[in-house]
Short mmCIF file of C-alpha atoms in Angstrom, two decimals:
data_model
loop_
_atom_site.label_atom_id
_atom_site.label_comp_id
_atom_site.label_asym_id
_atom_site.label_seq_id
_atom_site.Cartn_x
_atom_site.Cartn_y
_atom_site.Cartn_z
CA MET Z 1 50.45 54.20 -129.22
CA LEU Z 2 50.90 50.33 -129.65
CA LYS Z 3 54.78 49.32 -130.56
CA SER Z 4 55.55 46.87 -133.42
CA ALA Z 5 57.82 43.79 -132.89
CA ASP Z 6 60.79 45.49 -133.66
CA GLY Z 7 60.12 48.14 -131.35
CA GLY Z 8 58.92 50.69 -134.09
CA LEU Z 9 55.81 52.06 -134.63
CA ARG Z 10 53.11 51.26 -137.16
CA PRO Z 11 50.37 53.60 -137.15
CA VAL Z 12 46.81 52.47 -136.75
CA PRO Z 13 44.22 54.34 -138.92
CA PHE Z 14 41.48 55.61 -136.20
CA PRO Z 15 43.12 53.86 -133.29
CA ILE Z 16 41.09 52.88 -130.26
CA ASP Z 17 42.05 55.47 -127.63
CA ASP Z 18 38.87 54.86 -125.12
CA PRO Z 19 38.01 51.03 -125.04
CA GLU Z 20 34.34 51.76 -124.60
CA ARG Z 21 34.25 53.86 -127.73
CA ILE Z 22 35.20 52.48 -131.27
CA PRO Z 23 35.55 54.99 -133.79
CA VAL Z 24 32.85 54.23 -136.86
CA LYS Z 25 35.33 54.97 -139.65
CA ARG Z 26 36.89 51.49 -138.95
CA TYR Z 27 33.81 49.85 -140.34
CA TYR Z 28 34.03 51.50 -143.71
CA ASP Z 29 37.20 53.44 -144.43
CA ALA Z 30 39.01 51.93 -147.26
CA GLU Z 31 42.53 52.75 -145.64
CA PHE Z 32 41.56 50.68 -142.30
CA TYR Z 33 40.51 47.78 -144.51
CA GLN Z 34 43.43 47.86 -146.27
CA ALA Z 35 45.54 47.76 -143.11
CA GLU Z 36 43.56 44.59 -142.12
CA VAL Z 37 44.26 43.16 -145.57
CA ASP Z 38 47.85 43.90 -145.30
CA HIS Z 39 48.55 43.31 -141.33
CA LEU Z 40 45.96 41.24 -139.82
CA TRP Z 41 44.81 38.33 -142.32
CA PRO Z 42 48.49 37.31 -143.05
CA HIS Z 43 48.90 36.68 -139.55
CA VAL Z 44 45.88 34.87 -138.25
CA TRP Z 45 44.75 31.49 -138.34
CA GLN Z 46 41.72 31.07 -140.89
CA MET Z 47 39.16 28.24 -140.72
CA ALA Z 48 39.69 26.96 -144.25
CA CYS Z 49 37.66 24.03 -144.56
CA ARG Z 50 36.00 21.01 -142.57
CA GLU Z 51 38.15 17.81 -142.24
CA GLU Z 52 35.33 15.61 -143.67
CA GLN Z 53 35.38 17.97 -147.00
CA ILE Z 54 38.65 16.08 -147.85
CA PRO Z 55 38.33 12.47 -146.67
CA GLU Z 56 40.54 10.56 -149.26
CA ILE Z 57 44.05 10.63 -150.34
CA GLY Z 58 44.34 13.29 -153.10
CA ASP Z 59 41.01 15.24 -152.08
CA TRP Z 60 41.57 19.01 -152.24
CA ILE Z 61 39.49 21.86 -151.71
CA GLU Z 62 39.91 25.76 -152.39
CA TYR Z 63 39.80 28.51 -149.74
CA GLU Z 64 39.78 32.07 -150.76
CA ASN Z 65 39.92 35.21 -148.77
CA VAL Z 66 40.94 38.68 -149.35
CA GLY Z 67 42.24 37.98 -152.63
CA LYS Z 68 44.55 35.22 -151.62
CA SER Z 69 43.63 31.32 -152.63
CA VAL Z 70 45.12 28.38 -150.94
CA ILE Z 71 44.41 24.82 -151.93
CA ILE Z 72 43.98 22.28 -148.98
CA VAL Z 73 44.93 18.58 -149.89
CA ARG Z 74 44.97 15.37 -147.96
CA THR Z 75 48.13 13.50 -148.92
CA LYS Z 76 49.72 10.28 -147.66
CA THR Z 77 51.45 11.92 -144.88
CA GLY Z 78 48.70 14.25 -143.54
CA VAL Z 79 46.83 17.49 -144.67
CA LYS Z 80 49.17 20.25 -146.61
CA ALA Z 81 48.28 23.50 -147.92
CA PHE Z 82 49.69 25.36 -151.18
CA ASN Z 83 49.11 28.95 -152.13
CA ASN Z 84 47.32 28.59 -155.62
CA ALA Z 85 49.49 29.82 -158.20
CA CYS Z 86 51.61 28.35 -161.00
CA ARG Z 87 55.22 28.82 -160.60
CA HIS Z 88 55.31 29.81 -164.02
CA ARG Z 89 53.19 32.87 -164.49
CA GLY Z 90 50.93 32.66 -161.61
CA VAL Z 91 47.80 31.30 -163.03
CA PRO Z 92 45.80 29.51 -160.29
CA PHE Z 93 46.33 25.61 -160.84
CA ALA Z 94 43.08 24.80 -159.17
CA GLY Z 95 39.76 26.33 -158.52
CA GLY Z 96 40.42 30.43 -158.78
CA SER Z 97 37.07 31.84 -159.16
CA PRO Z 98 37.11 34.91 -156.51
CA LEU Z 99 35.17 34.93 -153.58
CA GLY Z 100 31.87 37.07 -154.33
CA SER Z 101 31.96 36.22 -157.87
CA SER Z 102 30.92 32.68 -157.61
CA HIS Z 103 30.32 30.82 -154.45
CA ALA Z 104 30.74 27.25 -155.71
CA THR Z 105 33.63 25.96 -153.74
CA ALA Z 106 35.89 24.45 -156.21
CA HIS Z 107 37.26 20.68 -154.91
CA GLY Z 108 38.49 17.53 -156.64
CA ASN Z 109 40.96 14.66 -156.35
CA CYS Z 110 44.58 14.97 -157.50
CA ALA Z 111 45.95 11.63 -156.52
CA LYS Z 112 45.99 10.23 -160.21
CA SER Z 113 46.27 13.38 -162.31
CA GLY Z 114 47.97 15.71 -159.83
CA PHE Z 115 47.57 19.66 -160.35
CA VAL Z 116 47.66 20.91 -163.85
CA CYS Z 117 48.00 24.72 -164.63
CA PRO Z 118 45.40 25.33 -167.24
CA PHE Z 119 47.43 27.80 -168.94
CA HIS Z 120 50.55 26.05 -170.17
CA GLY Z 121 50.09 22.49 -168.55
CA TRP Z 122 52.78 22.62 -165.95
CA ARG Z 123 52.09 19.94 -163.14
CA TRP Z 124 52.64 18.97 -159.71
CA ASN Z 125 51.70 16.02 -157.54
CA MET Z 126 49.85 16.39 -154.37
CA ASP Z 127 52.85 16.90 -152.22
CA GLY Z 128 53.58 20.03 -154.64
CA GLU Z 129 56.45 18.59 -156.28
CA ASN Z 130 56.74 19.70 -160.01
CA THR Z 131 56.32 16.45 -162.23
CA LEU Z 132 56.29 18.30 -165.48
CA VAL Z 133 57.46 21.66 -167.31
CA TYR Z 134 56.03 21.57 -170.86
CA GLY Z 135 58.87 22.56 -173.11
CA LYS Z 136 61.60 22.23 -170.49
CA HIS Z 137 64.17 23.08 -173.17
CA LEU Z 138 62.89 26.46 -173.80
CA PHE Z 139 63.75 27.65 -170.39
CA SER Z 140 67.38 28.36 -168.73
CA ASP Z 141 68.32 26.04 -166.04
CA ARG Z 142 67.99 28.65 -163.34
CA GLN Z 143 64.24 29.29 -164.45
CA ILE Z 144 63.42 25.56 -163.68
CA ASP Z 145 65.60 24.67 -160.63
CA GLU Z 146 63.90 21.79 -159.03
CA ASP Z 147 63.50 23.50 -155.64
CA ASP Z 148 62.40 26.63 -157.17
CA ILE Z 149 59.35 25.48 -159.11
CA ASN Z 150 57.56 23.32 -156.46
CA LEU Z 151 54.35 24.72 -155.19
CA ILE Z 152 54.68 27.32 -152.61
CA PRO Z 153 53.45 25.83 -149.28
CA CYS Z 154 50.99 27.47 -146.87
CA ARG Z 155 51.16 26.59 -143.08
CA ALA Z 156 48.21 24.17 -142.18
CA GLU Z 157 46.91 22.43 -138.88
CA VAL Z 158 44.09 20.30 -138.00
CA TYR Z 159 41.86 21.44 -135.15
CA GLY Z 160 38.17 21.08 -134.01
CA GLY Z 161 37.45 18.90 -137.11
CA CYS Z 162 38.61 21.72 -139.24
CA VAL Z 163 41.62 22.73 -141.37
CA TRP Z 164 43.15 26.10 -140.40
CA ILE Z 165 45.65 28.05 -142.54
CA ASN Z 166 48.14 30.73 -141.69
CA HIS Z 167 50.35 32.75 -144.05
CA ASP Z 168 52.65 33.53 -141.41
CA ASN Z 169 55.21 30.84 -140.55
CA ASP Z 170 56.28 32.20 -137.44
CA ALA Z 171 52.80 32.76 -135.98
CA PRO Z 172 52.13 30.68 -132.68
CA SER Z 173 49.97 27.51 -133.22
CA VAL Z 174 46.39 27.25 -133.42
CA ARG Z 175 46.04 25.98 -129.86
CA GLU Z 176 48.48 28.52 -128.51
CA SER Z 177 46.39 31.28 -130.29
CA LEU Z 178 43.21 30.19 -129.14
CA GLY Z 179 44.14 29.33 -125.40
CA PRO Z 180 42.38 27.14 -122.95
CA VAL Z 181 39.04 27.33 -125.00
CA ALA Z 182 40.60 25.01 -127.52
CA ASP Z 183 40.74 22.21 -124.78
CA ARG Z 184 37.48 23.01 -123.46
CA LEU Z 185 35.82 22.68 -127.02
CA GLU Z 186 37.44 19.46 -127.76
CA ALA Z 187 36.38 18.12 -124.39
CA HIS Z 188 32.93 18.28 -125.84
CA ASN Z 189 34.01 16.32 -128.71
CA LEU Z 190 33.98 19.18 -131.26
CA HIS Z 191 36.62 17.41 -133.43
CA LYS Z 192 33.70 14.61 -133.94
CA LEU Z 193 30.87 16.83 -135.22
CA ARG Z 194 29.82 16.57 -138.84
CA ALA Z 195 28.26 19.16 -140.93
CA GLU Z 196 24.49 18.27 -141.91
CA TRP Z 197 24.04 21.60 -144.05
CA CYS Z 198 25.55 24.92 -144.66
CA TYR Z 199 23.88 28.15 -145.74
CA GLY Z 200 25.93 31.53 -147.22
CA THR Z 201 24.85 34.87 -148.16
CA VAL Z 202 26.70 38.16 -149.13
CA LEU Z 203 25.73 40.96 -146.68
CA PRO Z 204 26.11 44.53 -147.36
CA ALA Z 205 28.25 45.22 -144.34
CA ASN Z 206 31.68 45.34 -143.03
CA TRP Z 207 32.66 41.98 -141.64
CA LYS Z 208 33.15 43.35 -138.18
CA ILE Z 209 29.56 44.71 -137.86
CA ALA Z 210 28.60 40.91 -138.85
CA MET Z 211 30.79 39.43 -135.98
CA GLU Z 212 29.82 41.80 -133.52
CA ALA Z 213 26.28 41.01 -133.82
CA PHE Z 214 26.89 37.78 -132.11
CA MET Z 215 29.08 38.88 -129.37
CA GLU Z 216 26.47 39.92 -126.81
CA GLY Z 217 23.24 38.86 -125.84
CA TYR Z 218 22.00 42.18 -125.03
CA HIS Z 219 20.12 42.42 -128.43
CA VAL Z 220 18.15 39.31 -127.97
CA MET Z 221 14.99 40.98 -126.15
CA GLN Z 222 14.46 43.29 -129.31
CA THR Z 223 15.81 41.28 -132.08
CA HIS Z 224 14.50 37.79 -131.01
CA PRO Z 225 11.50 38.54 -129.09
CA GLN Z 226 10.24 35.07 -129.46
CA LEU Z 227 13.25 33.78 -127.14
CA GLN Z 228 11.56 35.91 -124.52
CA LEU Z 229 7.89 34.71 -124.51
CA ALA Z 230 9.01 31.13 -123.33
CA VAL Z 231 10.74 32.07 -120.03
CA PRO Z 232 10.58 35.89 -119.60
CA THR Z 233 13.15 35.94 -116.75
CA MET Z 234 15.90 33.82 -118.49
CA TYR Z 235 17.77 36.66 -119.74
CA ASP Z 236 17.28 39.33 -117.28
CA SER Z 237 18.96 36.78 -114.84
CA MET Z 238 22.16 37.23 -116.57
CA TYR Z 239 22.05 41.06 -115.46
CA ALA Z 240 20.80 40.16 -111.97
CA MET Z 241 23.97 38.01 -111.61
CA ALA Z 242 26.41 40.75 -112.88
CA ASP Z 243 24.73 42.90 -110.11
CA ASN Z 244 25.17 40.30 -107.55
CA PRO Z 245 27.55 37.50 -108.64
CA GLU Z 246 26.60 35.38 -105.70
CA ARG Z 247 22.98 35.12 -106.84
CA HIS Z 248 22.15 31.98 -108.65
CA PRO Z 249 20.60 32.30 -112.15
CA GLN Z 250 16.60 32.54 -112.23
CA MET Z 251 15.97 29.16 -113.94
CA ALA Z 252 12.14 29.58 -113.48
CA ASP Z 253 9.29 32.02 -113.68
CA SER Z 254 7.67 32.44 -110.22
CA SER Z 255 4.44 32.97 -111.54
CA LEU Z 256 4.17 29.57 -113.31
CA THR Z 257 4.04 26.10 -111.75
CA ILE Z 258 6.85 23.68 -112.22
CA GLU Z 259 4.91 22.11 -114.92
CA GLU Z 260 4.47 25.33 -116.77
CA ASN Z 261 8.06 26.19 -116.36
CA ILE Z 262 9.10 22.89 -117.99
CA ALA Z 263 6.59 23.39 -120.53
CA ALA Z 264 7.97 27.04 -121.41
CA GLN Z 265 11.71 25.64 -121.38
CA ILE Z 266 10.69 22.94 -123.97
CA ARG Z 267 8.83 25.82 -125.99
CA ASN Z 268 12.08 27.88 -125.69
CA MET Z 269 14.11 24.66 -127.17
CA GLU Z 270 11.77 24.33 -129.77
CA LEU Z 271 12.27 27.83 -131.07
CA LEU Z 272 15.96 27.74 -130.74
CA SER Z 273 16.00 24.59 -132.81
CA GLU Z 274 13.71 26.17 -135.34
CA GLY Z 275 15.82 29.19 -135.49
CA MET Z 276 19.49 27.68 -135.17
CA ALA Z 277 19.14 23.98 -135.92
CA GLY Z 278 22.93 22.81 -135.00
CA MET Z 279 22.69 25.00 -131.76
CA LEU Z 280 19.83 22.96 -130.27
CA HIS Z 281 19.17 20.00 -132.62
CA SER Z 282 15.75 18.53 -132.91
CA LYS Z 283 16.61 15.15 -131.63
CA GLU Z 284 17.67 16.70 -128.45
CA VAL Z 285 14.42 18.72 -128.38
CA GLU Z 286 12.42 15.41 -128.97
CA ILE Z 287 14.37 13.88 -125.70
CA ALA Z 288 13.41 16.90 -123.58
CA ARG Z 289 9.72 16.55 -124.50
CA SER Z 290 9.81 12.92 -123.56
CA LEU Z 291 10.69 14.31 -119.99
CA GLN Z 292 8.00 17.11 -120.10
CA HIS Z 293 5.96 15.03 -117.46
CA ALA Z 294 9.01 13.73 -115.31
CA THR Z 295 8.33 16.00 -112.19
CA GLN Z 296 8.35 13.14 -109.59
CA GLY Z 297 10.98 13.90 -106.94
CA LEU Z 298 11.77 17.62 -108.08
CA PRO Z 299 12.09 19.90 -105.22
CA GLU Z 300 9.62 22.31 -104.41
CA ASP Z 301 11.80 25.32 -104.88
CA LYS Z 302 11.03 26.07 -108.48
CA GLY Z 303 14.58 27.38 -109.32
CA GLN Z 304 16.20 24.19 -107.89
CA ALA Z 305 13.37 22.07 -109.63
CA MET Z 306 14.21 23.44 -113.12
CA MET Z 307 17.96 23.23 -112.61
CA MET Z 308 17.34 19.36 -111.63
CA TRP Z 309 15.20 18.90 -114.59
CA LEU Z 310 17.50 20.31 -117.18
CA GLY Z 311 20.21 17.80 -115.49
CA MET Z 312 17.97 15.11 -116.21
CA VAL Z 313 17.51 16.17 -119.98
CA MET Z 314 21.21 16.50 -120.33
CA HIS Z 315 21.70 13.01 -118.72
CA GLN Z 316 19.10 11.55 -121.12
CA VAL Z 317 20.51 13.35 -124.22
CA SER Z 318 24.04 11.99 -123.26
CA ALA Z 319 22.64 8.39 -122.67
CA GLN Z 320 20.08 7.98 -125.40
CA LEU Z 321 22.51 9.33 -128.15
CA LYS Z 322 25.37 7.38 -127.06
CA GLU Z 323 23.23 4.27 -127.18
CA ARG Z 324 22.35 5.41 -130.61
CA GLY Z 325 26.29 4.88 -131.45
CA GLU Z 326 26.91 8.81 -131.44
CA PRO Z 327 30.39 9.95 -130.12
CA ILE Z 328 28.60 12.19 -127.32
CA PRO Z 329 30.36 12.99 -124.25
CA ASP Z 330 28.94 12.95 -120.92
CA LEU Z 331 27.27 16.55 -120.98
CA ILE Z 332 26.93 16.65 -117.31
CA ALA Z 333 30.46 15.83 -116.56
CA VAL Z 334 32.10 18.00 -119.47
CA ALA Z 335 29.77 21.18 -118.10
CA GLN Z 336 31.31 20.85 -115.03
CA SER Z 337 35.14 20.10 -116.25
CA ASP Z 338 35.00 22.02 -119.19
CA PRO Z 339 32.40 24.70 -119.45
CA VAL Z 340 31.63 26.57 -122.66
CA ASN Z 341 29.77 29.80 -123.27
CA ALA Z 342 26.65 29.97 -125.50
CA VAL Z 343 28.87 31.66 -128.07
CA GLU Z 344 32.69 30.83 -128.47
CA PHE Z 345 34.72 32.91 -130.77
CA LEU Z 346 37.70 31.70 -132.51
CA PHE Z 347 39.81 34.80 -133.84
CA PRO Z 348 39.20 36.28 -136.24
CA HIS Z 349 36.36 35.07 -138.34
CA TYR Z 350 34.93 31.82 -136.87
CA PHE Z 351 32.79 31.16 -134.12
CA LEU Z 352 30.68 28.04 -132.35
CA LEU Z 353 27.21 28.22 -130.83
CA PRO Z 354 26.74 25.04 -128.30
CA TYR Z 355 23.86 24.04 -126.40
CA PHE Z 356 23.58 20.54 -125.37
CA SER Z 357 25.55 18.09 -127.95
CA SER Z 358 25.14 19.79 -131.37
CA MET Z 359 26.56 23.04 -132.38
CA SER Z 360 25.96 25.84 -134.86
CA ALA Z 361 29.14 27.30 -136.58
CA TYR Z 362 29.50 30.73 -138.43
CA ARG Z 363 32.31 31.87 -140.59
CA ILE Z 364 32.49 35.46 -142.03
CA ARG Z 365 35.04 36.56 -144.62
CA PRO Z 366 35.28 40.27 -145.99
CA LEU Z 367 34.48 41.12 -149.65
CA GLY Z 368 35.41 44.78 -149.15
CA PRO Z 369 35.17 47.67 -146.67
CA GLU Z 370 31.25 47.25 -146.59
CA SER Z 371 30.47 43.75 -147.86
CA CYS Z 372 31.16 40.31 -146.45
CA PHE Z 373 30.44 36.47 -147.10
CA PHE Z 374 28.50 34.77 -144.20
CA GLU Z 375 28.34 31.05 -143.89
CA ILE Z 376 26.33 29.01 -141.20
CA TRP Z 377 26.79 25.30 -140.83
CA SER Z 378 24.56 22.91 -138.82
CA LEU Z 379 26.86 20.52 -136.80
CA THR Z 380 25.80 17.31 -134.99
CA PHE Z 381 27.07 13.77 -134.34
CA PHE Z 382 26.31 10.69 -136.35
CA PRO Z 383 27.00 7.00 -135.44
CA GLU Z 384 30.15 5.75 -137.04
CA GLY Z 385 29.41 4.55 -140.53
CA GLU Z 386 26.09 6.45 -140.71
CA GLU Z 387 27.70 9.90 -141.51
CA PRO Z 388 26.28 12.01 -144.41
CA GLU Z 389 28.16 12.79 -147.56
CA PRO Z 390 30.29 15.89 -146.66
CA VAL Z 391 28.73 19.20 -147.37
CA MET Z 392 30.94 20.78 -150.08
CA GLU Z 393 29.39 24.34 -150.55
CA PRO Z 394 26.71 26.34 -148.89
CA ILE Z 395 23.67 27.01 -150.32
CA VAL Z 396 23.71 30.70 -150.97
CA LEU Z 397 20.67 32.75 -150.73
CA PRO Z 398 19.73 36.70 -150.52
CA PHE Z 399 20.43 37.78 -147.06
CA ASP Z 400 16.53 38.61 -146.71
CA SER Z 401 15.53 35.17 -148.30
CA PRO Z 402 12.63 33.54 -146.12
CA ASP Z 403 14.56 30.47 -146.56
CA PHE Z 404 16.92 31.31 -143.97
CA PRO Z 405 16.35 29.86 -140.39
CA PRO Z 406 14.17 32.20 -138.20
CA ILE Z 407 16.96 33.61 -135.99
CA PRO Z 408 19.81 34.31 -138.40
CA ARG Z 409 16.96 35.92 -140.45
CA GLN Z 410 16.48 38.37 -137.60
CA ASP Z 411 19.99 38.92 -137.37
CA TYR Z 412 20.34 39.89 -141.16
CA SER Z 413 17.58 42.26 -140.83
CA ASN Z 414 19.59 44.61 -138.57
CA ILE Z 415 23.48 44.05 -139.82
CA PRO Z 416 22.70 45.91 -143.19
CA LEU Z 417 20.68 48.79 -141.51
CA GLN Z 418 23.69 49.23 -138.81
CA GLN Z 419 26.10 49.38 -141.76
CA LYS Z 420 23.94 52.53 -143.09
CA GLY Z 421 23.83 53.86 -139.85
CA VAL Z 422 27.41 54.06 -139.34
CA HIS Z 423 27.53 56.70 -142.20
CA ALA Z 424 25.06 59.11 -140.26
CA SER Z 425 26.49 62.65 -139.76
CA GLY Z 426 27.75 63.22 -136.32
CA PHE Z 427 27.84 59.55 -135.50
CA GLU Z 428 31.67 59.06 -134.55
CA PHE Z 429 31.70 56.06 -132.23
CA MET Z 430 30.09 52.90 -131.17
CA ARG Z 431 29.12 53.25 -127.54
CA LEU Z 432 29.88 50.12 -125.55
CA SER Z 433 28.75 48.79 -122.24
CA SER Z 434 31.92 47.82 -120.53
CA ARG Z 435 30.16 45.23 -118.65
CA VAL Z 436 28.36 43.14 -121.40
CA GLU Z 437 29.67 44.45 -124.82
CA GLY Z 438 33.22 44.25 -123.85
CA MET Z 439 34.19 41.56 -126.31
CA ILE Z 440 33.76 43.95 -129.15
CA SER Z 441 36.14 46.22 -127.41
CA ASN Z 442 38.79 43.37 -126.99
CA TYR Z 443 38.35 42.03 -130.31
CA GLN Z 444 38.80 45.42 -131.93
CA ARG Z 445 41.88 46.29 -129.97
CA ILE Z 446 43.55 42.70 -130.96
CA ILE Z 447 42.91 43.87 -134.63
CA ASP Z 448 44.87 47.18 -133.75
CA GLY Z 449 47.69 44.91 -132.36
CA TYR Z 450 48.05 42.98 -135.65
CA ILE Z 451 47.88 46.32 -137.33
CA ALA Z 452 50.56 47.77 -135.12
CA GLY Z 453 52.78 44.83 -135.62
CA LEU Z 454 52.81 43.59 -131.94
CA PRO Z 455 54.83 40.30 -131.44
CA GLY Z 456 52.88 37.01 -131.93
CA GLU Z 457 53.17 35.74 -128.71
CA LYS Z 458 51.56 39.00 -127.15
CA LEU Z 459 48.97 38.84 -129.65
CA ALA Z 460 48.19 35.16 -128.82
CA ALA Z 461 48.12 36.04 -125.11
CA ALA Z 462 45.51 38.69 -125.74
CA THR Z 463 43.24 36.32 -128.02
CA ASN Z 464 43.43 33.75 -125.34
CA LYS Z 465 41.16 36.21 -123.45
CA LEU Z 466 38.37 36.04 -125.81
CA GLY Z 467 37.50 32.44 -124.71
CA GLY Z 468 34.30 32.65 -122.68
CA ASN Z 469 34.19 36.45 -123.12
CA PHE Z 470 30.79 36.37 -124.80
CA ASP Z 471 28.43 38.77 -122.83
CA GLY Z 472 31.77 39.85 -120.80
CA PRO Z 473 33.66 42.79 -119.69
CA ILE Z 474 36.29 44.84 -121.45
CA GLU Z 475 39.45 42.96 -120.55
CA ASP Z 476 43.29 44.22 -120.01
CA LEU Z 477 44.96 42.93 -123.16
CA GLY Z 478 48.30 43.61 -121.91
CA PHE Z 479 49.26 46.14 -124.38
#
């Protein structure tokens, strides 16, 4: 059994005794959900908003999760966050609609008016300092002590173009918690990407079911068959490499000519762009198309030829977008110095899907044991001065809406079905591949560490191992 920070024991409901088998009650049991609310979410870094959503002094936006509302505000001295409760009788002083009842994200600017409680009119400035208690003479002195009626701060840090909050003042920093993947992502200029759109939906599924749908590529063959039609050997090659680590990926279909392989790769890019937008942006696909017939000088070996051709695409994406004024890194250089996976998870509820320069970003928040709010952003670069207006809230659609991009729509078709399936009689545990579904086990066991109350440093060290773990093995987490 796991030991807590003080050496004692905090029981974990439905604990993981075998890392290859995850008890299914963790996905719907009310006691386990409450353990997460009490012991996970108060101690983890949560992606609260994008930085561009609060560009000016006094701009604020609300972030809400598991019943706790936080206001993030840009002040003259930097980004701050405050727990959203009036110091009088607890009414939210800004926003306040519970997540799930209204998906409109509350936001505004408090530079002139400050924050005003809608109940009795108490006021605070953007730094959380109380500026007015209406009818001050009605209260005893100890009830309105100056230091006691300022807003309660919430810890906030900026990383990767986002503001992150943590209710635990003793938790390791964002970068310490994420580990080396934080620097690798920033080498790709993650912090300079801007959102061009955001979709949201309520999924009838536990938040972990939704997260785990993206922790492995094993589902691609069945769930996303269109991605197999372009280059049939592309996905299988990952497993060939797992059997023989010294073997290079199969970048080409041997039954096709080099020209046909290039056409298939471009078609694959088009399908990814159609289905994911930010993950592979249309402007990048356009550059790849312009190189479709650039076969002169390619080696006769089809695999080597395809690798060289993809290198040409990466070079041209870097060069052409940089020429347009976009803050893009040298893609070939960062692919070698700071490689990132097709999916990178930033524990516990946010992940990124990079390909060339743009990325998709996903955030999932629980609404209860069997419901969650799921958001998708398309992130890309813009020339300085040509950035679009900030995307302040998601376009909320039913999870089965045909207006969702094709790839998320295919995933959403499975996730609610899986939630139903975990209730089947006799189904007791998720049965994982230790080689390519290990991230699910690693994630779940870190959650157990939080519920048990392990020291923050030990949990951060375990979380560091999630970087690059997509489609990866079960890891020794050190507890």
